[in-house]
Amino acid sequence: QVQLVESGGGLVQPGGSLRLSCAVSGSRFYVNAMGWYRQAPGKERELVGTITPDGSTNWADSVKGRFTISRDNNKKVVYLQMNSLKPEDTAVYYCNTPSQYFNWGQGTQVTVSS
């Protein structure tokens, strides 16, 4: 059974940075494209960005130029580097495949506030 464990969230001031991690167990991680999602209070979960097994990325317009995805196929971890954070980035962040194939993890809370 595949498990997704997100970590690295916290409280940060506007303009600050955070790095999230998603550890994937129980899967042939290197064959999967992975994505980061977020869900703000009262809103639907949205796809923030994706990374293919060979490292190609795609982004939602709202985070383009501020967020970066990377992955370590040996460690089975995908990262989300978030810079220039804005209050509207406040949400619970999750990882999954672009097709949402795996069961969701618990997510990690990111709060951007002064």
PDB file of C-alpha atoms in Angstrom:
ATOM      1  CA  GLN A   1       0.000   0.000   0.000  1.00  0.00           C
ATOM      2  CA  VAL A   2       1.391   3.378  -1.006  1.00  0.00           C
ATOM      3  CA  GLN A   3       1.698   5.991   1.726  1.00  0.00           C
ATOM      4  CA  LEU A   4       2.167   9.719   1.175  1.00  0.00           C
ATOM      5  CA  VAL A   5       3.605  11.727   4.073  1.00  0.00           C
ATOM      6  CA  GLU A   6       3.840  15.489   3.688  1.00  0.00           C
ATOM      7  CA  SER A   7       5.891  17.675   6.016  1.00  0.00           C
ATOM      8  CA  GLY A   8       7.572  21.052   6.299  1.00  0.00           C
ATOM      9  CA  GLY A   9       4.628  23.371   6.672  1.00  0.00           C
ATOM     10  CA  GLY A  10       4.352  26.165   9.177  1.00  0.00           C
ATOM     11  CA  LEU A  11       3.664  29.829   9.774  1.00  0.00           C
ATOM     12  CA  VAL A  12       5.605  32.270   7.633  1.00  0.00           C
ATOM     13  CA  GLN A  13       5.387  35.994   6.967  1.00  0.00           C
ATOM     14  CA  PRO A  14       4.451  37.326   3.542  1.00  0.00           C
ATOM     15  CA  GLY A  15       7.488  37.285   1.293  1.00  0.00           C
ATOM     16  CA  GLY A  16       9.005  34.367   3.171  1.00  0.00           C
ATOM     17  CA  SER A  17       9.926  30.878   2.036  1.00  0.00           C
ATOM     18  CA  LEU A  18       9.162  27.304   2.979  1.00  0.00           C
ATOM     19  CA  ARG A  19      10.249  23.934   1.677  1.00  0.00           C
ATOM     20  CA  LEU A  20       7.771  21.093   1.793  1.00  0.00           C
ATOM     21  CA  SER A  21       8.619  17.418   1.510  1.00  0.00           C
ATOM     22  CA  CYS A  22       6.529  14.450   0.442  1.00  0.00           C
ATOM     23  CA  ALA A  23       7.833  10.988   1.234  1.00  0.00           C
ATOM     24  CA  VAL A  24       6.366   8.187  -0.877  1.00  0.00           C
ATOM     25  CA  SER A  25       6.555   4.621   0.355  1.00  0.00           C
ATOM     26  CA  GLY A  26       5.406   1.383  -1.175  1.00  0.00           C
ATOM     27  CA  SER A  27       5.575   2.414  -4.807  1.00  0.00           C
ATOM     28  CA  ARG A  28       7.883   2.368  -7.795  1.00  0.00           C
ATOM     29  CA  PHE A  29       8.303   6.082  -7.280  1.00  0.00           C
ATOM     30  CA  TYR A  30      10.640   6.610 -10.198  1.00  0.00           C
ATOM     31  CA  VAL A  31       7.931   5.745 -12.745  1.00  0.00           C
ATOM     32  CA  ASN A  32       5.357   8.210 -11.435  1.00  0.00           C
ATOM     33  CA  ALA A  33       4.811  11.826 -12.253  1.00  0.00           C
ATOM     34  CA  MET A  34       4.016  13.601  -8.984  1.00  0.00           C
ATOM     35  CA  GLY A  35       2.129  16.729  -8.137  1.00  0.00           C
ATOM     36  CA  TRP A  36       1.595  19.150  -5.299  1.00  0.00           C
ATOM     37  CA  TYR A  37      -1.937  20.203  -4.473  1.00  0.00           C
ATOM     38  CA  ARG A  38      -3.393  22.632  -1.980  1.00  0.00           C
ATOM     39  CA  GLN A  39      -6.741  23.208  -0.377  1.00  0.00           C
ATOM     40  CA  ALA A  40      -7.623  26.509   1.207  1.00  0.00           C
ATOM     41  CA  PRO A  41     -10.498  26.824   3.702  1.00  0.00           C
ATOM     42  CA  GLY A  42     -13.819  26.718   1.911  1.00  0.00           C
ATOM     43  CA  LYS A  43     -12.236  25.978  -1.458  1.00  0.00           C
ATOM     44  CA  GLU A  44     -11.702  22.900  -3.563  1.00  0.00           C
ATOM     45  CA  ARG A  45      -8.364  21.188  -3.748  1.00  0.00           C
ATOM     46  CA  GLU A  46      -6.287  22.535  -6.640  1.00  0.00           C
ATOM     47  CA  LEU A  47      -3.227  21.313  -8.455  1.00  0.00           C
ATOM     48  CA  VAL A  48      -0.265  23.607  -7.895  1.00  0.00           C
ATOM     49  CA  GLY A  49       2.429  21.947  -9.969  1.00  0.00           C
ATOM     50  CA  THR A  50       3.696  18.663 -11.317  1.00  0.00           C
ATOM     51  CA  ILE A  51       7.018  16.988 -12.029  1.00  0.00           C
ATOM     52  CA  THR A  52       7.624  14.082 -14.380  1.00  0.00           C
ATOM     53  CA  PRO A  53      10.028  11.232 -13.621  1.00  0.00           C
ATOM     54  CA  ASP A  54      12.713  12.984 -15.690  1.00  0.00           C
ATOM     55  CA  GLY A  55      12.193  16.328 -13.965  1.00  0.00           C
ATOM     56  CA  SER A  56       9.984  18.332 -16.319  1.00  0.00           C
ATOM     57  CA  THR A  57       7.604  20.627 -14.466  1.00  0.00           C
ATOM     58  CA  ASN A  58       4.292  22.382 -15.015  1.00  0.00           C
ATOM     59  CA  TRP A  59       2.716  25.079 -12.874  1.00  0.00           C
ATOM     60  CA  ALA A  60      -0.511  26.767 -12.026  1.00  0.00           C
ATOM     61  CA  ASP A  61      -0.392  30.417 -13.076  1.00  0.00           C
ATOM     62  CA  SER A  62      -0.901  31.520  -9.476  1.00  0.00           C
ATOM     63  CA  VAL A  63       2.477  30.141  -8.367  1.00  0.00           C
ATOM     64  CA  LYS A  64       4.537  30.265 -11.545  1.00  0.00           C
ATOM     65  CA  GLY A  65       7.930  31.831 -10.937  1.00  0.00           C
ATOM     66  CA  ARG A  66       7.626  31.552  -7.150  1.00  0.00           C
ATOM     67  CA  PHE A  67       7.448  27.792  -6.525  1.00  0.00           C
ATOM     68  CA  THR A  68       9.847  25.043  -7.592  1.00  0.00           C
ATOM     69  CA  ILE A  69       9.345  21.281  -7.579  1.00  0.00           C
ATOM     70  CA  SER A  70      12.175  18.797  -7.373  1.00  0.00           C
ATOM     71  CA  ARG A  71      12.434  15.099  -6.654  1.00  0.00           C
ATOM     72  CA  ASP A  72      14.916  12.573  -5.345  1.00  0.00           C
ATOM     73  CA  ASN A  73      14.076   9.238  -6.949  1.00  0.00           C
ATOM     74  CA  ASN A  74      16.519   7.350  -4.737  1.00  0.00           C
ATOM     75  CA  LYS A  75      14.960   8.672  -1.530  1.00  0.00           C
ATOM     76  CA  LYS A  76      11.428   8.621  -2.989  1.00  0.00           C
ATOM     77  CA  VAL A  77      10.828  12.213  -1.954  1.00  0.00           C
ATOM     78  CA  VAL A  78       9.328  15.119  -3.867  1.00  0.00           C
ATOM     79  CA  TYR A  79       9.939  18.681  -2.691  1.00  0.00           C
ATOM     80  CA  LEU A  80       8.092  21.956  -3.081  1.00  0.00           C
ATOM     81  CA  GLN A  81      10.202  25.068  -2.610  1.00  0.00           C
ATOM     82  CA  MET A  82       7.922  28.050  -2.069  1.00  0.00           C
ATOM     83  CA  ASN A  83       9.339  31.560  -2.277  1.00  0.00           C
ATOM     84  CA  SER A  84       7.754  35.007  -2.133  1.00  0.00           C
ATOM     85  CA  LEU A  85       4.828  33.567  -0.253  1.00  0.00           C
ATOM     86  CA  LYS A  86       1.546  35.458  -0.185  1.00  0.00           C
ATOM     87  CA  PRO A  87      -1.399  35.264   2.216  1.00  0.00           C
ATOM     88  CA  GLU A  88      -3.417  33.617  -0.558  1.00  0.00           C
ATOM     89  CA  ASP A  89      -0.965  30.697  -0.509  1.00  0.00           C
ATOM     90  CA  THR A  90      -2.368  29.723   2.886  1.00  0.00           C
ATOM     91  CA  ALA A  91      -3.707  26.188   2.582  1.00  0.00           C
ATOM     92  CA  VAL A  92      -3.129  22.569   3.440  1.00  0.00           C
ATOM     93  CA  TYR A  93      -0.641  21.177   0.932  1.00  0.00           C
ATOM     94  CA  TYR A  94      -0.745  17.601  -0.351  1.00  0.00           C
ATOM     95  CA  CYS A  95       1.156  15.491  -2.841  1.00  0.00           C
ATOM     96  CA  ASN A  96      -0.197  12.847  -5.181  1.00  0.00           C
ATOM     97  CA  THR A  97       0.082  11.797  -8.789  1.00  0.00           C
ATOM     98  CA  PRO A  98      -1.510  14.097 -11.405  1.00  0.00           C
ATOM     99  CA  SER A  99      -4.314  11.532 -11.690  1.00  0.00           C
ATOM    100  CA  GLN A 100      -4.727  11.456  -7.882  1.00  0.00           C
ATOM    101  CA  TYR A 101      -4.036   7.745  -8.038  1.00  0.00           C
ATOM    102  CA  PHE A 102      -2.879   7.203  -4.470  1.00  0.00           C
ATOM    103  CA  ASN A 103      -4.788   7.627  -1.228  1.00  0.00           C
ATOM    104  CA  TRP A 104      -4.298  11.132   0.134  1.00  0.00           C
ATOM    105  CA  GLY A 105      -1.912  11.779   2.982  1.00  0.00           C
ATOM    106  CA  GLN A 106      -2.639  14.038   5.920  1.00  0.00           C
ATOM    107  CA  GLY A 107      -1.182  17.111   4.235  1.00  0.00           C
ATOM    108  CA  THR A 108       0.867  19.871   5.802  1.00  0.00           C
ATOM    109  CA  GLN A 109      -0.517  23.261   6.822  1.00  0.00           C
ATOM    110  CA  VAL A 110       1.034  26.402   5.379  1.00  0.00           C
ATOM    111  CA  THR A 111      -0.062  29.710   6.854  1.00  0.00           C
ATOM    112  CA  VAL A 112       1.187  32.971   5.409  1.00  0.00           C
ATOM    113  CA  SER A 113       0.415  35.831   7.732  1.00  0.00           C
ATOM    114  CA  SER A 114       2.036  38.802   9.391  1.00  0.00           C
TER     115      SER A 114
END
